[in-house]
PDB file of C-alpha atoms in Angstrom:
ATOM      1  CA  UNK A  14     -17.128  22.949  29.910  1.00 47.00           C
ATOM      2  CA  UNK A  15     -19.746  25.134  28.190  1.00 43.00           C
ATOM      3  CA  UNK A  16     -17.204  27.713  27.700  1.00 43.00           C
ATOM      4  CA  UNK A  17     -14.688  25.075  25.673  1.00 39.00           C
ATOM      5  CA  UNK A  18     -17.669  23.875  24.017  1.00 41.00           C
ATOM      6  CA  UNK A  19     -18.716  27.405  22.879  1.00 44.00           C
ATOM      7  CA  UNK A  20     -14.746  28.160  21.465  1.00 40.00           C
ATOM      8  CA  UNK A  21     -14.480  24.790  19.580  1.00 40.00           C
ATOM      9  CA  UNK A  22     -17.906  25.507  17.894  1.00 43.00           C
ATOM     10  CA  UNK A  23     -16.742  29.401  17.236  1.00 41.00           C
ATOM     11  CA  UNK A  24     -13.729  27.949  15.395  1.00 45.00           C
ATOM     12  CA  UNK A  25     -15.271  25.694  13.739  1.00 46.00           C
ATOM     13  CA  UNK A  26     -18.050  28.616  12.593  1.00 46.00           C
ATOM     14  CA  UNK A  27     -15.005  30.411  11.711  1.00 47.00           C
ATOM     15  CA  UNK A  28     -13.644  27.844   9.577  1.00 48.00           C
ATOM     16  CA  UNK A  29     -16.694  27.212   7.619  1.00 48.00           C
ATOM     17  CA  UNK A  30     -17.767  30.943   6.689  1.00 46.00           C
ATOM     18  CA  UNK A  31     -13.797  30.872   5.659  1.00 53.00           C
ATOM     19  CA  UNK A  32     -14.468  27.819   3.012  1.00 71.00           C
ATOM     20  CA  UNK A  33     -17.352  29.435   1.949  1.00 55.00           C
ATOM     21  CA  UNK A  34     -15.888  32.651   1.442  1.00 53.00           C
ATOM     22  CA  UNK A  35     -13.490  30.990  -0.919  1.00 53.00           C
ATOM     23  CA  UNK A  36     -16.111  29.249  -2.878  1.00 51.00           C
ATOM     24  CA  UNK A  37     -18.081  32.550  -3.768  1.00 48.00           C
ATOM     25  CA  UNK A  38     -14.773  33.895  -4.979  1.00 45.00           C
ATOM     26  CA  UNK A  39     -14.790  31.108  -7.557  1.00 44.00           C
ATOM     27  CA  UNK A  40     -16.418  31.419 -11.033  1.00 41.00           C
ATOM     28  CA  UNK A  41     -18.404  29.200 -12.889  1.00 41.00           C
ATOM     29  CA  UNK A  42     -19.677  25.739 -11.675  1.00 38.00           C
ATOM     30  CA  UNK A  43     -19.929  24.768  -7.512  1.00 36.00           C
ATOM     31  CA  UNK A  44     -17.149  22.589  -6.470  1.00 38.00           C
ATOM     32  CA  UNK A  45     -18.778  19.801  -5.129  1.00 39.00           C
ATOM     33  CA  UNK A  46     -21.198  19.678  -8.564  1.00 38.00           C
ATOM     34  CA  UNK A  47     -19.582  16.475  -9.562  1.00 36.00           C
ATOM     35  CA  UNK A  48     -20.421  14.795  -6.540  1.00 36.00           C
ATOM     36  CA  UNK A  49     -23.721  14.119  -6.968  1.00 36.00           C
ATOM     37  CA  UNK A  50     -25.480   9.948  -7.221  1.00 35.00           C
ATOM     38  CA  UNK A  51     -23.902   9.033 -10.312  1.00 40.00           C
ATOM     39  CA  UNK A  52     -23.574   5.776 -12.055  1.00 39.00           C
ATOM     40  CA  UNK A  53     -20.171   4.955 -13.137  1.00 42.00           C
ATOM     41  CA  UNK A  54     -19.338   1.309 -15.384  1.00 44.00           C
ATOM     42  CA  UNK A  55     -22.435  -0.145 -14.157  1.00 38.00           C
ATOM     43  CA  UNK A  56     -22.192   0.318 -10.165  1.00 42.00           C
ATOM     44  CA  UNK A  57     -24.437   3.459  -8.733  1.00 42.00           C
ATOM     45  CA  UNK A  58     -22.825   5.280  -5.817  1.00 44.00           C
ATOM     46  CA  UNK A  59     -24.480   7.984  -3.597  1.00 40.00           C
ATOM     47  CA  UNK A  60     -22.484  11.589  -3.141  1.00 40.00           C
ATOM     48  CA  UNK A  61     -19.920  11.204  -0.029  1.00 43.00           C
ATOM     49  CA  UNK A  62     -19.595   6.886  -0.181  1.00 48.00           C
ATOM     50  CA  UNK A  63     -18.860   5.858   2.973  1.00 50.00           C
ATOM     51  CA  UNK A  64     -17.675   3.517   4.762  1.00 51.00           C
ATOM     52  CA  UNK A  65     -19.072   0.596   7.531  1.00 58.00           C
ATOM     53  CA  UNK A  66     -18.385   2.610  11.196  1.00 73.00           C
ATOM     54  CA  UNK A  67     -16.012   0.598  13.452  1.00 82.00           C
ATOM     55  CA  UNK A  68     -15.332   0.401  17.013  1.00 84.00           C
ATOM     56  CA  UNK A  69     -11.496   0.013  17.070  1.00 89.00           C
ATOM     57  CA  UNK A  70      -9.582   0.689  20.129  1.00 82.00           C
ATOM     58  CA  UNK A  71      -6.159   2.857  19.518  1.00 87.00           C
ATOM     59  CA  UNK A  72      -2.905   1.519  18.898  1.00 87.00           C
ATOM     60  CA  UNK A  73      -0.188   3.159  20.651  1.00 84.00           C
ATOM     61  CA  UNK A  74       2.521   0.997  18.727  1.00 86.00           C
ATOM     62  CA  UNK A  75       5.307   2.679  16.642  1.00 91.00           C
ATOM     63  CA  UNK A  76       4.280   0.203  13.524  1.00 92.00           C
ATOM     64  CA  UNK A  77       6.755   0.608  10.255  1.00 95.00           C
ATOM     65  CA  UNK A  78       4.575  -2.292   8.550  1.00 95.00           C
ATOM     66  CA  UNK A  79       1.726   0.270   7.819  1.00 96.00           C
ATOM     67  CA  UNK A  80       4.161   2.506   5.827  1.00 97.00           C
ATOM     68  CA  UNK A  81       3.641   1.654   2.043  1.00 98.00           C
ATOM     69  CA  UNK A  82      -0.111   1.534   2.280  1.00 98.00           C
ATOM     70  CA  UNK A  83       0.188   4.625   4.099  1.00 98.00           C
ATOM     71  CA  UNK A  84       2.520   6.589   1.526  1.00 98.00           C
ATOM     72  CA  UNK A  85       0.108   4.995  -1.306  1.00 98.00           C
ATOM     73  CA  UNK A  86      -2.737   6.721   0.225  1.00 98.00           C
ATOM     74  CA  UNK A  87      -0.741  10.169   0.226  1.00 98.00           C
ATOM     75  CA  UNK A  88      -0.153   9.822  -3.346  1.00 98.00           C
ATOM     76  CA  UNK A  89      -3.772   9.478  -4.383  1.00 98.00           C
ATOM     77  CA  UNK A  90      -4.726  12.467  -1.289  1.00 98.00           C
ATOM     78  CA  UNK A  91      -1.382  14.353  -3.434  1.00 98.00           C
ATOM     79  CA  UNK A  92      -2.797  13.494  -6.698  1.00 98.00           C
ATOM     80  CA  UNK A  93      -6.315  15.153  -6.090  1.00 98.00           C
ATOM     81  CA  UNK A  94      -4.794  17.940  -4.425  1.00 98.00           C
ATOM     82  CA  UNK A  95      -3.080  18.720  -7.736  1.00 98.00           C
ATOM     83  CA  UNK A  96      -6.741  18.113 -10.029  1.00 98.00           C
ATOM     84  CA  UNK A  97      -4.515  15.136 -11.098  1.00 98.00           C
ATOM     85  CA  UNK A  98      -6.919  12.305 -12.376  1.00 98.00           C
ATOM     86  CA  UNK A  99      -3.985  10.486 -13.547  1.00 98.00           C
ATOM     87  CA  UNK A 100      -1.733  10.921 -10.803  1.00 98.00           C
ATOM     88  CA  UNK A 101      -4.266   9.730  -8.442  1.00 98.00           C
ATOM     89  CA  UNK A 102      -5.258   6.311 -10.384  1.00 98.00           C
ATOM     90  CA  UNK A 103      -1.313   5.640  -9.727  1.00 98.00           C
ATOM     91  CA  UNK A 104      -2.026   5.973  -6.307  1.00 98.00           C
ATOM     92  CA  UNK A 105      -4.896   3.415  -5.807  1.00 98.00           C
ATOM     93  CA  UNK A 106      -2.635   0.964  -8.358  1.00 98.00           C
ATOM     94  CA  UNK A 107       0.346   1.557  -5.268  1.00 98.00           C
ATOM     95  CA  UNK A 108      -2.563   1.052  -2.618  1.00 98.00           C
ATOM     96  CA  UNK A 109      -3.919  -2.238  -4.284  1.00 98.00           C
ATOM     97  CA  UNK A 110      -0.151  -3.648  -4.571  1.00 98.00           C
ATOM     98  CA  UNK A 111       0.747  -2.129  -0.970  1.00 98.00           C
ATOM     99  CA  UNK A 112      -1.961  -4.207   0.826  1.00 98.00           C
ATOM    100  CA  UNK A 113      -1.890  -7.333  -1.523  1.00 97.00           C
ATOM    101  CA  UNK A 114       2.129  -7.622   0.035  1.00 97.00           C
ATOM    102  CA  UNK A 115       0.774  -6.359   3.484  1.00 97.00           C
ATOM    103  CA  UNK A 116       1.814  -9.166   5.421  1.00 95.00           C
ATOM    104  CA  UNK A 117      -0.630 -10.388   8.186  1.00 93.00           C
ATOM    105  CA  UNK A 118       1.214 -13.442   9.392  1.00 92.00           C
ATOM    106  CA  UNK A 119       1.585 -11.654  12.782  1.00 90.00           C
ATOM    107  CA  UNK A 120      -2.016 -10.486  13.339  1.00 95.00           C
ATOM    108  CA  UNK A 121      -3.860 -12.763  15.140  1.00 94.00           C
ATOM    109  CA  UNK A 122      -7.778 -12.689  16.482  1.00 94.00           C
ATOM    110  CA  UNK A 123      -9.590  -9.651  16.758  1.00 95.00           C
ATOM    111  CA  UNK A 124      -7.189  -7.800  15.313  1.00 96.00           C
ATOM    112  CA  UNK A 125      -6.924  -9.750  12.406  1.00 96.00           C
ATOM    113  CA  UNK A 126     -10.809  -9.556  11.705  1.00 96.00           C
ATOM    114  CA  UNK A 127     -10.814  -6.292  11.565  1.00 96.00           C
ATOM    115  CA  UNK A 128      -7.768  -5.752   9.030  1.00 97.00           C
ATOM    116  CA  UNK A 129      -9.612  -7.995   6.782  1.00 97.00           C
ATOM    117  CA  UNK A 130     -12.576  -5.885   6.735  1.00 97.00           C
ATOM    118  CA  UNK A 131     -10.933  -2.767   6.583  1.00 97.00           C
ATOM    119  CA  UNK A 132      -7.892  -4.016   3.814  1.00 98.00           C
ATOM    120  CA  UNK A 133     -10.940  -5.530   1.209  1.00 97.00           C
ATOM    121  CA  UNK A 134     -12.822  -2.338   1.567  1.00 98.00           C
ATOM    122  CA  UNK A 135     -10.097  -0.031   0.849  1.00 98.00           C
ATOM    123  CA  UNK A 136      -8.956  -2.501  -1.984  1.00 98.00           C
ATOM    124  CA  UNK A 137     -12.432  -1.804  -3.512  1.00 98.00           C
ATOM    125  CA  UNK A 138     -12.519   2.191  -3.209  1.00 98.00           C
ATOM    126  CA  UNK A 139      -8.613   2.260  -4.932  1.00 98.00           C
ATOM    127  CA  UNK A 140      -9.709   0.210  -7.562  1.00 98.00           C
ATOM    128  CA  UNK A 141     -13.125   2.674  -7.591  1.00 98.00           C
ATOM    129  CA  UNK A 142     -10.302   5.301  -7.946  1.00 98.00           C
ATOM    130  CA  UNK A 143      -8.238   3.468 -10.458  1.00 98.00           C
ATOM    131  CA  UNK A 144     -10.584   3.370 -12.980  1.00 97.00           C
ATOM    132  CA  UNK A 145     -13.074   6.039 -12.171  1.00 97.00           C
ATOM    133  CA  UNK A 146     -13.186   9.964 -13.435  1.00 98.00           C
ATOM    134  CA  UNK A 147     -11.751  12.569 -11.110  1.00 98.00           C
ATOM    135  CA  UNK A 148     -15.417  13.554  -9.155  1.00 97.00           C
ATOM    136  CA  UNK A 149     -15.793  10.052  -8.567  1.00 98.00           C
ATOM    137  CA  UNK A 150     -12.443   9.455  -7.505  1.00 98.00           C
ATOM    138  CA  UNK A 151     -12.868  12.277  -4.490  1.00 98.00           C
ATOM    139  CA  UNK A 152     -15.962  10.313  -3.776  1.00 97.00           C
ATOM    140  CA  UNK A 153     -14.524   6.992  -2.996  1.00 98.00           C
ATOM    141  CA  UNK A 154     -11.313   8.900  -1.270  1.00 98.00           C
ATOM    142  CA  UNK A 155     -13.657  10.249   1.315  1.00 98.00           C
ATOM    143  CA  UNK A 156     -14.243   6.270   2.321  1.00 97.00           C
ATOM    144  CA  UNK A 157     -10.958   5.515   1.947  1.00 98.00           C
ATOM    145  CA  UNK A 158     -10.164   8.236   4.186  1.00 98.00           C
ATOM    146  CA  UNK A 159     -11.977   6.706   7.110  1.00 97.00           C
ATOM    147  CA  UNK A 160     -10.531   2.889   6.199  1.00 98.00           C
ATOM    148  CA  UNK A 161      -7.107   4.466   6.717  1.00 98.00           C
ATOM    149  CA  UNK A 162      -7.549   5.868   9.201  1.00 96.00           C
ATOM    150  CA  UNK A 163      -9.316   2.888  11.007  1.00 96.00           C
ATOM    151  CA  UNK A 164      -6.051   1.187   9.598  1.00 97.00           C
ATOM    152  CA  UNK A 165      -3.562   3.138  11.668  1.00 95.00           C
ATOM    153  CA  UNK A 166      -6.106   2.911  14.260  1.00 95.00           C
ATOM    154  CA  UNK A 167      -5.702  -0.691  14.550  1.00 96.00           C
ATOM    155  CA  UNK A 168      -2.120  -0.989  14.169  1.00 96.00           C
ATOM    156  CA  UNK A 169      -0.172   1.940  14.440  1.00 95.00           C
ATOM    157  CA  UNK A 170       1.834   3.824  12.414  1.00 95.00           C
ATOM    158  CA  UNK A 171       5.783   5.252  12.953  1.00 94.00           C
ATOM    159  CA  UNK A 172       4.581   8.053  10.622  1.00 94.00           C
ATOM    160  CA  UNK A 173       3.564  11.537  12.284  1.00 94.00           C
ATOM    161  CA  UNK A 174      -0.009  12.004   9.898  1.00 96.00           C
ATOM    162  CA  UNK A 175      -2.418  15.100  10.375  1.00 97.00           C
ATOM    163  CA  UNK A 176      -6.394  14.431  10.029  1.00 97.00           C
ATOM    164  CA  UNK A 177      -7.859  17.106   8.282  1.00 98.00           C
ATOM    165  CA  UNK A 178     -11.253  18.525   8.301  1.00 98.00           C
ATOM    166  CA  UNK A 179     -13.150  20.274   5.135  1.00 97.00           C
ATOM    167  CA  UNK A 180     -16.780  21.529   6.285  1.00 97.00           C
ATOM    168  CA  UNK A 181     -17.382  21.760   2.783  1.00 95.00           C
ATOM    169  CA  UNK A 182     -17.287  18.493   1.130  1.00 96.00           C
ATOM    170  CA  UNK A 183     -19.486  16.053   0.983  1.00 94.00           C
ATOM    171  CA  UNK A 184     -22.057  18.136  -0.024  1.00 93.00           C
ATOM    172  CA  UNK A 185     -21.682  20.717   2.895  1.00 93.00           C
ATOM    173  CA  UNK A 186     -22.041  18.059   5.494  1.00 95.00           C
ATOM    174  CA  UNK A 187     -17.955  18.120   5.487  1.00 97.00           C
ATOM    175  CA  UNK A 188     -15.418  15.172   5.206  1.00 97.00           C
ATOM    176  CA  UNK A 189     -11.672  14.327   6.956  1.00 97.00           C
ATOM    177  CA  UNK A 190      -8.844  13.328   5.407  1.00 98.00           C
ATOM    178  CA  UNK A 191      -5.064  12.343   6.287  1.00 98.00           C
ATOM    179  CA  UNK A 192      -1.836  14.688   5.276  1.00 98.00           C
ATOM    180  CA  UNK A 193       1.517  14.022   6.162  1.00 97.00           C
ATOM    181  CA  UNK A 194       2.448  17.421   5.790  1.00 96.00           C
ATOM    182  CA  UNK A 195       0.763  20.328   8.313  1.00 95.00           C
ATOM    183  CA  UNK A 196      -0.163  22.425   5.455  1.00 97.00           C
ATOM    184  CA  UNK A 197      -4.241  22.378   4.583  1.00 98.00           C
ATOM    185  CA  UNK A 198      -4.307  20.901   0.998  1.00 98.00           C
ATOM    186  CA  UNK A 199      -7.600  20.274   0.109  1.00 98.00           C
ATOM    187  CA  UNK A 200      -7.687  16.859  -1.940  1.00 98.00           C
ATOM    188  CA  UNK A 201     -11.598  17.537  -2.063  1.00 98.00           C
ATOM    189  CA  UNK A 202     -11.692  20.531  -4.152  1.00 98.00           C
ATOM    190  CA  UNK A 203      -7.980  20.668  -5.440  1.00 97.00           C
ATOM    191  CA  UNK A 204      -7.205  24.144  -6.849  1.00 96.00           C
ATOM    192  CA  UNK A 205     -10.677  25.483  -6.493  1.00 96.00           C
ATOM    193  CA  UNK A 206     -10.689  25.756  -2.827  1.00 96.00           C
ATOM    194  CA  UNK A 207      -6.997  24.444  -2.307  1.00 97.00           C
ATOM    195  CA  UNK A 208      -6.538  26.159   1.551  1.00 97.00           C
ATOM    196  CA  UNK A 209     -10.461  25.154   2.674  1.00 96.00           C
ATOM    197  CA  UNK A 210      -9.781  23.299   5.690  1.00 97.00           C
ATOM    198  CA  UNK A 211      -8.629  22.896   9.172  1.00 97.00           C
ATOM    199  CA  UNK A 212      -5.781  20.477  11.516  1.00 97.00           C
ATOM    200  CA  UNK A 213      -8.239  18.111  13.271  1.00 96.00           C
ATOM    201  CA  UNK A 214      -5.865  16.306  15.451  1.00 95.00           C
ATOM    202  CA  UNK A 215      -2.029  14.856  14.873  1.00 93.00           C
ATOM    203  CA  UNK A 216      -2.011  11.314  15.019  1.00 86.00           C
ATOM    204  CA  UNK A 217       1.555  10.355  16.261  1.00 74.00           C
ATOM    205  CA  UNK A 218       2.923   7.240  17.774  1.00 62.00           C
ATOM    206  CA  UNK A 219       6.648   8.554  20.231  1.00 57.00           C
TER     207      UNK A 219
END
């Protein structure tokens, strides 16, 4: 055990002093300057927003129903990717409209608890996203990140979806995200440290 142990935190060493070598190779301002406590249309939000931690046990069901909030979550993670502010507030629009038609007629209990907490808080950070400049839109995607992927948690997906790692965001203390492509692209830091990154684990329901 203390020999697996000692690998996973070599790769992860590895990973880091790979992000960071990236970042020195950049010129002019840090990365990650944007995401500092800022105050944005009246509502003050610390660097790296996050989300309420929940204990959700794993679906195993191949669930189509969690496809379009899914694929409107790509398109924001694919619109930061590309530095595209624009492209990203289409994405939270998509996300908002995706889990206002959600239907939840067939979750029941527990279950349906939990969606409701999870749906209204990713509503909130896509309408953050909608409105908000691009720093502040990587911000509220790192929350949204983790509702998502509590989401798919819950109910499954039929979607094979990567979680990503970058050590680098959130102010160094390092932030996942959700791909459906294997390729590390870095919605975090977009072109400035586009390949900073690493395959966490592949979520995928056979």
């Amino acid at each position: 055990m203390k020999k697996v142990i000692g690998i996973l935190a070599v790769a992860l060493l590895s990973v880091t002093i790979s992000c960071k070598d990236n970042k020195e190779q950049e010129e002019g301002t840090m990365p990650n300057e944007g995401m500092q406590t800022e105050s944005h249309e009246g509502h003050e939000h610390a660097a790296g927003t996050e989300s309420t931690e929940r204990e959700i046990n794993q679906n195993s069901a191949k669930n189509p129903e969690t496809a379009a909030i899914l694929d409107a979550y790509f398109e924001i993670k694919n619109g930061l990717v590309a530095d595209g502010k624009e492209k990203a507030a289409e994405g939270g629009n998509s996300l908002i409209a995706a889990i206002e038609k959600f239907d939840m007629s067939k979750l029941t209990g527990d279950t349906h608890t939990k969606y409701m907490e999870i749906a209204e808080s990713a509503k909130e950070h896509a309408e953050h996203i909608v409105k908000s400049p691009i720093d502040h839109q990587r911000e509220h995607f790192e929350a949204l990140s983790i509702d998502v992927t509590d989401l798919i948690t819950l109910l499954g997906t039929d979607k094979v979806v990567y979680q990503d790692f970058c050590p680098m965001a959130n102010n160094n203390k390092g932030a996942n995200w959700l791909s459906e492509v294997k390729e590390i692209k870095n919605p975090y830091f977009g072109s400035k440290m586009l390949k900073c990154g690493e395959i966490k684990s592949e979520i995928t329901n056979k």
